[in-house]
XYZ file of C-alpha atoms in Angstrom:
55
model
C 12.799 -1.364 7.866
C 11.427 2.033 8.516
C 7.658 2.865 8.083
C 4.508 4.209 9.744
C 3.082 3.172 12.413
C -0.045 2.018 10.520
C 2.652 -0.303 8.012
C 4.191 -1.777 11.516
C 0.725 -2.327 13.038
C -0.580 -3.934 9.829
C 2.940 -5.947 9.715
C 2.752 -6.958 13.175
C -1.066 -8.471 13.445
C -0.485 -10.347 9.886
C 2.727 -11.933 11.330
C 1.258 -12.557 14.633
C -2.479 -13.905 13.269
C -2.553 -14.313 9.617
C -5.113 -11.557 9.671
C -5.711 -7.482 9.716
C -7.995 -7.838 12.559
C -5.751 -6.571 15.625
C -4.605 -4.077 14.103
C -5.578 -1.710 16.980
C -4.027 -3.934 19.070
C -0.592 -2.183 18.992
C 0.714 0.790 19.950
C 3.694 2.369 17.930
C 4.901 5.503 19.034
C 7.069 7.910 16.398
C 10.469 6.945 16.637
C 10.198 3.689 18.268
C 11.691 0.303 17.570
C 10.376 -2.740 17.089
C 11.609 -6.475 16.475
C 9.784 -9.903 15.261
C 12.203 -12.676 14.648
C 10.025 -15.531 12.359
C 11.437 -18.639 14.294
C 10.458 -22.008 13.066
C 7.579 -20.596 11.265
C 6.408 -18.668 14.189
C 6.692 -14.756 14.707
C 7.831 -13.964 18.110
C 7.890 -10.466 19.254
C 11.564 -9.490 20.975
C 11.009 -6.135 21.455
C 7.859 -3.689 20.704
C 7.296 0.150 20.494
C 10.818 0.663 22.432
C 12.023 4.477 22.649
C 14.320 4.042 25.662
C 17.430 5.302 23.052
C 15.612 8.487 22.934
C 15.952 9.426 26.243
């Protein structure tokens, strides 16, 4: 999926707390990519705000 940093914030704190409230928490720079595999139920973050490619 491709979206704005706000969507993947938003995304990210609902699949990691069932809530908007860290939504601050992350940091997603322009470009970057970033994977949560839902395993059993759980989110688990495999990779966040990565730009190494664009180097």
């Amino acid at each position: 999926m491709c979206a704005h940093a706000g969507t993947i914030r938003n995304i990210l704190t609902y699949l990691i707390s069932n809530s908007f409230e860290y939504h601050w928490n992350f940091k997603i720079d322009n470009a970057s990519v970033s994977i949560v595999e839902i395993d059993n139920g759980f989110a688990v973050i495999n990779k966040l705000n990565d730009t190494s490619f664009l180097k």
